[in-house]
Tab-separated table of C-alpha atoms (C1' of nucleotides) in Angstrom:
chain	number	residue	atom	x	y	z
A	364	UNK	CA	-2.286	-12.460	7.951
A	365	UNK	CA	-1.866	-11.494	11.385
A	366	UNK	CA	-4.638	-9.173	12.857
A	367	UNK	CA	-3.092	-6.830	15.290
A	368	UNK	CA	-5.141	-5.126	18.017
A	369	UNK	CA	-2.838	-1.982	18.563
A	370	UNK	CA	-3.851	-0.009	15.784
A	371	UNK	CA	-2.815	3.658	16.653
A	372	UNK	CA	-4.944	5.207	13.698
A	373	UNK	CA	-7.557	4.190	10.979
A	374	UNK	CA	-5.037	4.593	8.155
A	375	UNK	CA	-2.663	2.064	9.782
A	376	UNK	CA	-5.517	-0.386	9.259
A	377	UNK	CA	-6.426	0.621	5.791
A	378	UNK	CA	-2.539	-0.029	5.115
A	379	UNK	CA	-3.064	-3.586	6.058
A	380	UNK	CA	-6.264	-3.892	4.169
A	381	UNK	CA	-4.916	-2.789	0.861
A	382	UNK	CA	-1.101	-3.569	1.134
A	383	UNK	CA	0.542	-5.558	-1.259
A	384	UNK	CA	1.009	-5.208	-5.016
A	385	UNK	CA	-2.190	-6.372	-6.176
A	386	UNK	CA	-5.162	-5.689	-3.829
A	387	UNK	CA	-6.353	-2.195	-5.420
A	388	UNK	CA	-6.020	-3.755	-8.918
A	389	UNK	CA	-8.198	-6.773	-7.727
A	390	UNK	CA	-10.585	-4.605	-6.213
A	391	UNK	CA	-10.755	-2.258	-9.302
A	392	UNK	CA	-11.158	-5.244	-11.362
A	393	UNK	CA	-14.281	-6.169	-9.520
A	394	UNK	CA	-15.965	-2.981	-9.715
A	395	UNK	CA	-18.557	-3.719	-12.356
A	396	UNK	CA	-19.615	-6.919	-11.044
A	397	UNK	CA	-18.769	-10.396	-9.616
A	398	UNK	CA	-15.669	-12.202	-11.047
A	399	UNK	CA	-14.683	-15.710	-11.137
A	400	UNK	CA	-11.069	-16.790	-10.420
A	401	UNK	CA	-9.983	-17.770	-13.821
A	402	UNK	CA	-11.561	-14.617	-15.169
A	403	UNK	CA	-9.570	-12.426	-12.717
A	404	UNK	CA	-6.338	-13.984	-13.158
A	405	UNK	CA	-6.770	-13.690	-17.175
A	406	UNK	CA	-7.611	-9.995	-16.718
A	407	UNK	CA	-4.956	-9.089	-14.361
A	408	UNK	CA	-1.731	-8.841	-16.073
A	409	UNK	CA	1.186	-10.412	-14.396
A	410	UNK	CA	-0.502	-12.042	-11.285
A	411	UNK	CA	-0.432	-15.656	-10.576
A	412	UNK	CA	-3.149	-17.952	-8.854
A	413	UNK	CA	-1.461	-17.934	-5.440
A	414	UNK	CA	-1.196	-14.364	-5.157
A	415	UNK	CA	-4.783	-13.907	-6.219
A	416	UNK	CA	-6.158	-16.286	-3.644
A	417	UNK	CA	-4.072	-15.103	-1.128
A	418	UNK	CA	-5.109	-11.491	-1.399
A	419	UNK	CA	-8.730	-12.338	-1.947
A	420	UNK	CA	-8.669	-14.087	1.430
A	421	UNK	CA	-7.243	-11.165	2.970
A	422	UNK	CA	-9.723	-8.725	1.333
A	423	UNK	CA	-12.525	-11.074	2.406
A	424	UNK	CA	-11.241	-10.921	6.216
A	425	UNK	CA	-11.481	-7.223	6.087
A	426	UNK	CA	-14.888	-7.182	4.634
A	427	UNK	CA	-14.202	-5.537	1.286
A	428	UNK	CA	-15.011	-8.549	-0.781
A	429	UNK	CA	-17.667	-11.403	-0.570
A	430	UNK	CA	-17.231	-15.024	-1.911
A	431	UNK	CA	-19.993	-16.893	-3.250
A	432	UNK	CA	-19.643	-20.648	-4.199
A	433	UNK	CA	-22.015	-22.598	-6.580
A	434	UNK	CA	-22.457	-26.440	-6.282
A	435	UNK	CA	-21.956	-28.786	-9.200
A	436	UNK	CA	-19.665	-28.955	-12.210
A	437	UNK	CA	-18.119	-27.127	-13.645
A	438	UNK	CA	-17.164	-25.464	-10.388
A	439	UNK	CA	-17.964	-21.693	-10.217
A	440	UNK	CA	-17.078	-19.374	-7.611
A	441	UNK	CA	-18.031	-15.585	-7.650
A	442	UNK	CA	-15.918	-12.811	-5.905
A	443	UNK	CA	-17.484	-9.609	-5.406
A	444	UNK	CA	-17.181	-5.977	-3.834
A	445	UNK	CA	-19.087	-5.758	-0.471
A	446	UNK	CA	-21.947	-3.187	-0.519
A	447	UNK	CA	-20.704	-1.192	2.482
A	448	UNK	CA	-16.890	-0.983	2.776
A	449	UNK	CA	-16.060	-2.418	-0.557
A	450	UNK	CA	-17.809	0.210	-2.493
A	451	UNK	CA	-16.370	2.935	-0.283
A	452	UNK	CA	-12.762	1.904	-1.097
A	453	UNK	CA	-13.721	1.727	-4.728
A	454	UNK	CA	-14.479	5.440	-4.412
A	455	UNK	CA	-10.976	5.899	-3.009
A	456	UNK	CA	-9.281	3.614	-5.702
A	457	UNK	CA	-11.020	5.624	-8.458
A	458	UNK	CA	-9.423	8.806	-7.078
A	459	UNK	CA	-6.105	7.050	-7.167
A	460	UNK	CA	-6.653	5.743	-10.633
A	461	UNK	CA	-6.795	9.549	-11.580
A	462	UNK	CA	-3.497	10.138	-9.925
A	463	UNK	CA	-1.927	7.462	-11.539
A	464	UNK	CA	-3.194	8.650	-15.062
A	465	UNK	CA	-1.976	12.003	-14.065
A	466	UNK	CA	1.418	10.722	-13.457
A	467	UNK	CA	1.539	8.869	-16.772
A	468	UNK	CA	0.469	12.018	-18.632
A	469	UNK	CA	3.204	13.885	-17.030
A	470	UNK	CA	5.714	11.356	-17.908
A	471	UNK	CA	5.048	10.721	-21.365
A	472	UNK	CA	3.468	7.306	-20.888
A	473	UNK	CA	0.347	8.039	-22.810
A	474	UNK	CA	0.856	5.238	-25.322
A	475	UNK	CA	0.598	2.745	-22.778
A	476	UNK	CA	-2.563	4.066	-21.447
A	477	UNK	CA	-4.157	4.035	-24.844
A	478	UNK	CA	-2.587	0.413	-25.752
A	479	UNK	CA	-4.060	-0.971	-22.407
A	480	UNK	CA	-7.452	0.744	-23.407
A	481	UNK	CA	-7.374	2.507	-20.069
A	482	UNK	CA	-8.441	5.566	-21.892
A	483	UNK	CA	-9.258	6.438	-25.674
A	484	UNK	CA	-6.945	8.528	-27.644
A	485	UNK	CA	-9.704	11.426	-27.376
A	486	UNK	CA	-9.691	11.335	-23.473
A	487	UNK	CA	-5.882	11.371	-23.297
A	488	UNK	CA	-5.989	14.420	-25.571
A	489	UNK	CA	-8.527	16.173	-23.505
A	490	UNK	CA	-6.826	15.573	-20.268
A	491	UNK	CA	-3.280	16.628	-21.692
A	492	UNK	CA	-5.111	19.852	-22.733
A	493	UNK	CA	-6.467	20.392	-19.261
A	494	UNK	CA	-3.134	20.278	-17.645
B	233	UNK	CA	13.638	3.508	-5.054
B	234	UNK	CA	13.714	2.258	-8.717
B	235	UNK	CA	11.456	3.834	-11.132
B	236	UNK	CA	10.366	1.273	-13.612
B	237	UNK	CA	9.053	2.044	-17.006
B	238	UNK	CA	6.857	-0.987	-17.608
B	239	UNK	CA	3.789	-0.288	-15.605
B	240	UNK	CA	1.078	-2.009	-17.014
B	241	UNK	CA	-1.965	0.156	-15.355
B	242	UNK	CA	-2.092	3.450	-13.471
B	243	UNK	CA	-3.047	1.537	-10.010
B	244	UNK	CA	0.313	-0.037	-10.265
B	245	UNK	CA	2.069	3.191	-10.005
B	246	UNK	CA	0.103	4.375	-7.526
B	247	UNK	CA	0.900	1.284	-5.519
B	248	UNK	CA	4.505	2.422	-5.959
B	249	UNK	CA	3.728	6.002	-4.943
B	250	UNK	CA	2.186	5.001	-1.528
B	251	UNK	CA	3.437	1.715	-0.764
B	252	UNK	CA	4.937	0.999	2.732
B	253	UNK	CA	3.604	1.366	6.069
B	254	UNK	CA	3.570	5.364	6.458
B	255	UNK	CA	3.201	7.159	3.113
B	256	UNK	CA	-0.601	7.641	3.581
B	257	UNK	CA	-0.098	8.608	7.235
B	258	UNK	CA	2.714	11.177	6.369
B	259	UNK	CA	0.667	12.663	3.837
B	260	UNK	CA	-2.562	12.975	5.917
B	261	UNK	CA	-0.377	14.474	8.626
B	262	UNK	CA	0.523	17.314	6.108
B	263	UNK	CA	-3.011	18.054	5.067
B	264	UNK	CA	-3.531	20.975	7.096
B	265	UNK	CA	-0.291	22.790	5.999
B	266	UNK	CA	3.640	22.496	5.878
B	267	UNK	CA	5.364	20.572	8.454
B	268	UNK	CA	8.953	20.321	9.781
B	269	UNK	CA	10.707	16.964	10.193
B	270	UNK	CA	10.849	17.108	13.869
B	271	UNK	CA	7.092	18.006	14.032
B	272	UNK	CA	6.015	15.104	11.641
B	273	UNK	CA	8.175	12.682	13.771
B	274	UNK	CA	6.459	13.815	16.940
B	275	UNK	CA	3.028	13.674	15.482
B	276	UNK	CA	3.178	10.143	13.855
B	277	UNK	CA	3.248	7.515	16.477
B	278	UNK	CA	5.937	4.798	15.890
B	279	UNK	CA	7.920	6.269	13.100
B	280	UNK	CA	11.577	7.119	13.147
B	281	UNK	CA	13.690	9.484	11.568
B	282	UNK	CA	15.086	6.978	9.138
B	283	UNK	CA	11.758	5.925	7.778
B	284	UNK	CA	10.280	9.240	7.798
B	285	UNK	CA	13.181	10.944	5.441
B	286	UNK	CA	13.038	7.897	3.167
B	287	UNK	CA	9.258	7.928	2.438
B	288	UNK	CA	9.352	11.751	2.218
B	289	UNK	CA	12.146	11.408	-0.456
B	290	UNK	CA	9.813	9.187	-2.387
B	291	UNK	CA	6.632	11.149	-2.038
B	292	UNK	CA	8.644	14.062	-3.489
B	293	UNK	CA	10.122	11.967	-6.523
B	294	UNK	CA	6.533	11.239	-7.402
B	295	UNK	CA	5.249	14.853	-7.240
B	296	UNK	CA	3.234	14.361	-4.055
B	297	UNK	CA	5.175	16.421	-1.628
B	298	UNK	CA	7.152	19.593	-1.972
B	299	UNK	CA	10.325	20.504	0.255
B	300	UNK	CA	11.364	23.945	1.341
B	301	UNK	CA	14.551	24.811	2.925
B	302	UNK	CA	15.254	27.872	4.898
B	303	UNK	CA	18.844	29.304	5.283
B	304	UNK	CA	20.288	30.053	8.594
B	305	UNK	CA	20.175	28.800	12.279
B	306	UNK	CA	18.056	27.286	13.649
B	307	UNK	CA	17.787	25.046	10.541
B	308	UNK	CA	14.364	24.837	9.259
B	309	UNK	CA	12.655	22.694	6.462
B	310	UNK	CA	9.085	22.609	5.241
B	311	UNK	CA	7.414	19.653	3.849
B	312	UNK	CA	3.995	20.144	1.973
B	313	UNK	CA	1.587	18.643	-0.189
B	314	UNK	CA	1.564	19.556	-3.861
B	315	UNK	CA	-1.272	21.339	-5.117
B	316	UNK	CA	-2.053	18.942	-8.064
B	317	UNK	CA	-1.245	15.561	-7.375
B	318	UNK	CA	-0.884	15.652	-3.625
B	319	UNK	CA	-4.247	17.376	-3.106
B	320	UNK	CA	-5.805	14.791	-5.222
B	321	UNK	CA	-4.150	11.934	-3.263
B	322	UNK	CA	-5.554	13.439	-0.024
B	323	UNK	CA	-9.025	13.190	-1.423
B	324	UNK	CA	-8.424	9.362	-1.780
B	325	UNK	CA	-6.826	9.345	1.680
B	326	UNK	CA	-9.744	10.857	3.483
B	327	UNK	CA	-12.065	8.231	2.001
B	328	UNK	CA	-9.922	5.571	3.019
B	329	UNK	CA	-9.702	7.136	6.386
B	330	UNK	CA	-13.461	6.647	6.650
B	331	UNK	CA	-12.914	3.048	5.573
B	332	UNK	CA	-10.611	2.504	8.545
B	333	UNK	CA	-13.057	4.294	10.818
B	334	UNK	CA	-15.784	1.999	9.656
B	335	UNK	CA	-13.528	-0.988	10.374
B	336	UNK	CA	-12.741	-0.005	13.922
B	337	UNK	CA	-16.332	0.879	14.594
B	338	UNK	CA	-17.495	-2.662	13.604
B	339	UNK	CA	-14.685	-4.271	15.475
B	340	UNK	CA	-15.289	-2.593	19.088
B	341	UNK	CA	-12.238	-0.279	18.564
B	342	UNK	CA	-14.131	2.886	19.599
B	343	UNK	CA	-12.168	3.640	22.595
B	344	UNK	CA	-8.885	3.924	20.278
B	345	UNK	CA	-10.825	6.494	18.146
B	346	UNK	CA	-11.514	8.639	20.887
B	347	UNK	CA	-8.369	8.401	23.119
B	348	UNK	CA	-6.288	9.517	19.874
B	349	UNK	CA	-8.523	12.183	19.404
B	350	UNK	CA	-9.552	10.923	15.704
B	351	UNK	CA	-13.161	11.556	16.704
B	352	UNK	CA	-15.128	12.986	19.660
B	353	UNK	CA	-17.499	10.473	21.676
B	354	UNK	CA	-20.462	12.290	20.089
B	355	UNK	CA	-19.327	11.575	16.631
B	356	UNK	CA	-18.531	8.140	17.589
B	357	UNK	CA	-22.105	8.028	18.736
B	358	UNK	CA	-23.543	9.242	15.755
B	359	UNK	CA	-21.506	7.066	13.493
B	360	UNK	CA	-22.558	3.937	15.271
B	361	UNK	CA	-26.192	4.772	14.999
B	362	UNK	CA	-25.805	5.370	11.116
B	363	UNK	CA	-24.503	1.878	10.725
C	1123	DC	C1'	-12.015	-24.460	-12.881
C	1124	DC	C1'	-10.642	-23.934	-7.745
C	1125	DG	C1'	-7.554	-24.191	-4.158
C	1126	DT	C1'	-3.309	-25.587	-0.852
C	1127	DA	C1'	1.666	-25.954	-0.012
C	1128	DT	C1'	6.738	-24.975	0.029
C	1129	DC	C1'	10.653	-23.180	-1.352
C	1130	DC	C1'	13.804	-19.038	-1.850
C	1131	DG	C1'	15.559	-14.484	-3.185
C	1132	DA	C1'	14.092	-9.545	-3.058
C	1133	DT	C1'	12.416	-5.848	-0.169
C	1134	DC	C1'	11.030	-3.670	3.582
C	1135	DC	C1'	11.536	-1.713	8.059
C	1136	DG	C1'	13.499	-0.923	12.734
C	1137	DA	C1'	17.418	0.224	15.533
C	1138	DT	C1'	21.433	2.289	16.230
C	1139	DA	C1'	25.547	5.251	15.166
C	1140	DC	C1'	27.459	9.449	13.064
C	1141	DT	C1'	27.597	14.118	10.409
C	1142	DG	C1'	26.672	19.365	9.499
D	290	DC	C1'	17.205	20.432	14.050
D	291	DA	C1'	17.994	18.040	9.493
D	292	DG	C1'	20.125	14.249	7.323
D	293	DT	C1'	23.015	9.597	5.926
D	294	DA	C1'	24.926	4.909	6.422
D	295	DT	C1'	24.678	0.337	7.786
D	296	DC	C1'	23.091	-4.126	9.582
D	297	DG	C1'	19.799	-7.956	10.380
D	298	DG	C1'	15.482	-10.040	10.972
D	299	DA	C1'	10.782	-10.142	9.203
D	300	DT	C1'	7.586	-10.102	5.435
D	301	DC	C1'	6.551	-10.399	0.615
D	302	DG	C1'	5.858	-12.174	-3.695
D	303	DG	C1'	6.970	-15.402	-7.766
D	304	DA	C1'	7.605	-20.178	-9.376
D	305	DT	C1'	6.198	-24.490	-9.291
D	306	DA	C1'	3.906	-28.898	-7.703
D	307	DC	C1'	-0.047	-30.944	-6.171
D	308	DG	C1'	-5.018	-31.940	-4.698
D	309	DG	C1'	-10.521	-31.483	-5.238
DNA sequence: CCGTATCCGATCCGATACTG
DNA sequence: CAGTATCGGATCGGATACGG
């Protein structure tokens, strides 16, 4: 990943930070605590190891994720959100999650939300009534 | 832009909604009121008309932007943030803007922030002290 | 379980030319 | 001022194979 030095505005940097299909999802998955690599790969539907490592490396280089390695076997590595910038980005991702949910509610994708356990049937019900 | 129907989570949709180099910047530029096309093109450094129209079309199709055309000459069109989903996304973008600023402060890009009038010299000073 | 390397099609995006 | 069409290089992302 090339780090440029001619950014014209902060949002251009943020785009570099979270661009790609997986970055926000990876961050969101780590919001409740450190995760191992295999764990992330299991929990994120459709990702493969190459993409996961690639994106994690970039997130680390931008100071949103920290990596901690443990010696000995079995090998263990923990990836986690950084306290300052990572946490802040999670705030934004939480809002974006709401926007995505809103879109899904509007477009009759409620079943998917319940199946994937993003929301309970009751929560979907409540949100639909609020709209 | 292809609209898929097999999204596995809300954030995957959001990624489709704001992906690309320009979407967040375009939205941010409209946060204080409707904008014409030429106006946006002038204010967003580095964008060209083709990209602008392309991205606006996608933002409209996802319900984040509205377009209003006026009859007669000179031609006039207004693009604006939608009240529900667009406004919500602006909340997230505001936070992302802060993350970008934080990154710039940490990496000695303060001059750029002041030059582009993102922040005043005083605000930069204050934020640097907070860190 | 963790990480690296390569290949290759899909897409993104910038330049440019043209219309109402 | 607003919008469309096309072309080609750069980048992205999925599959797959291999090494610590």
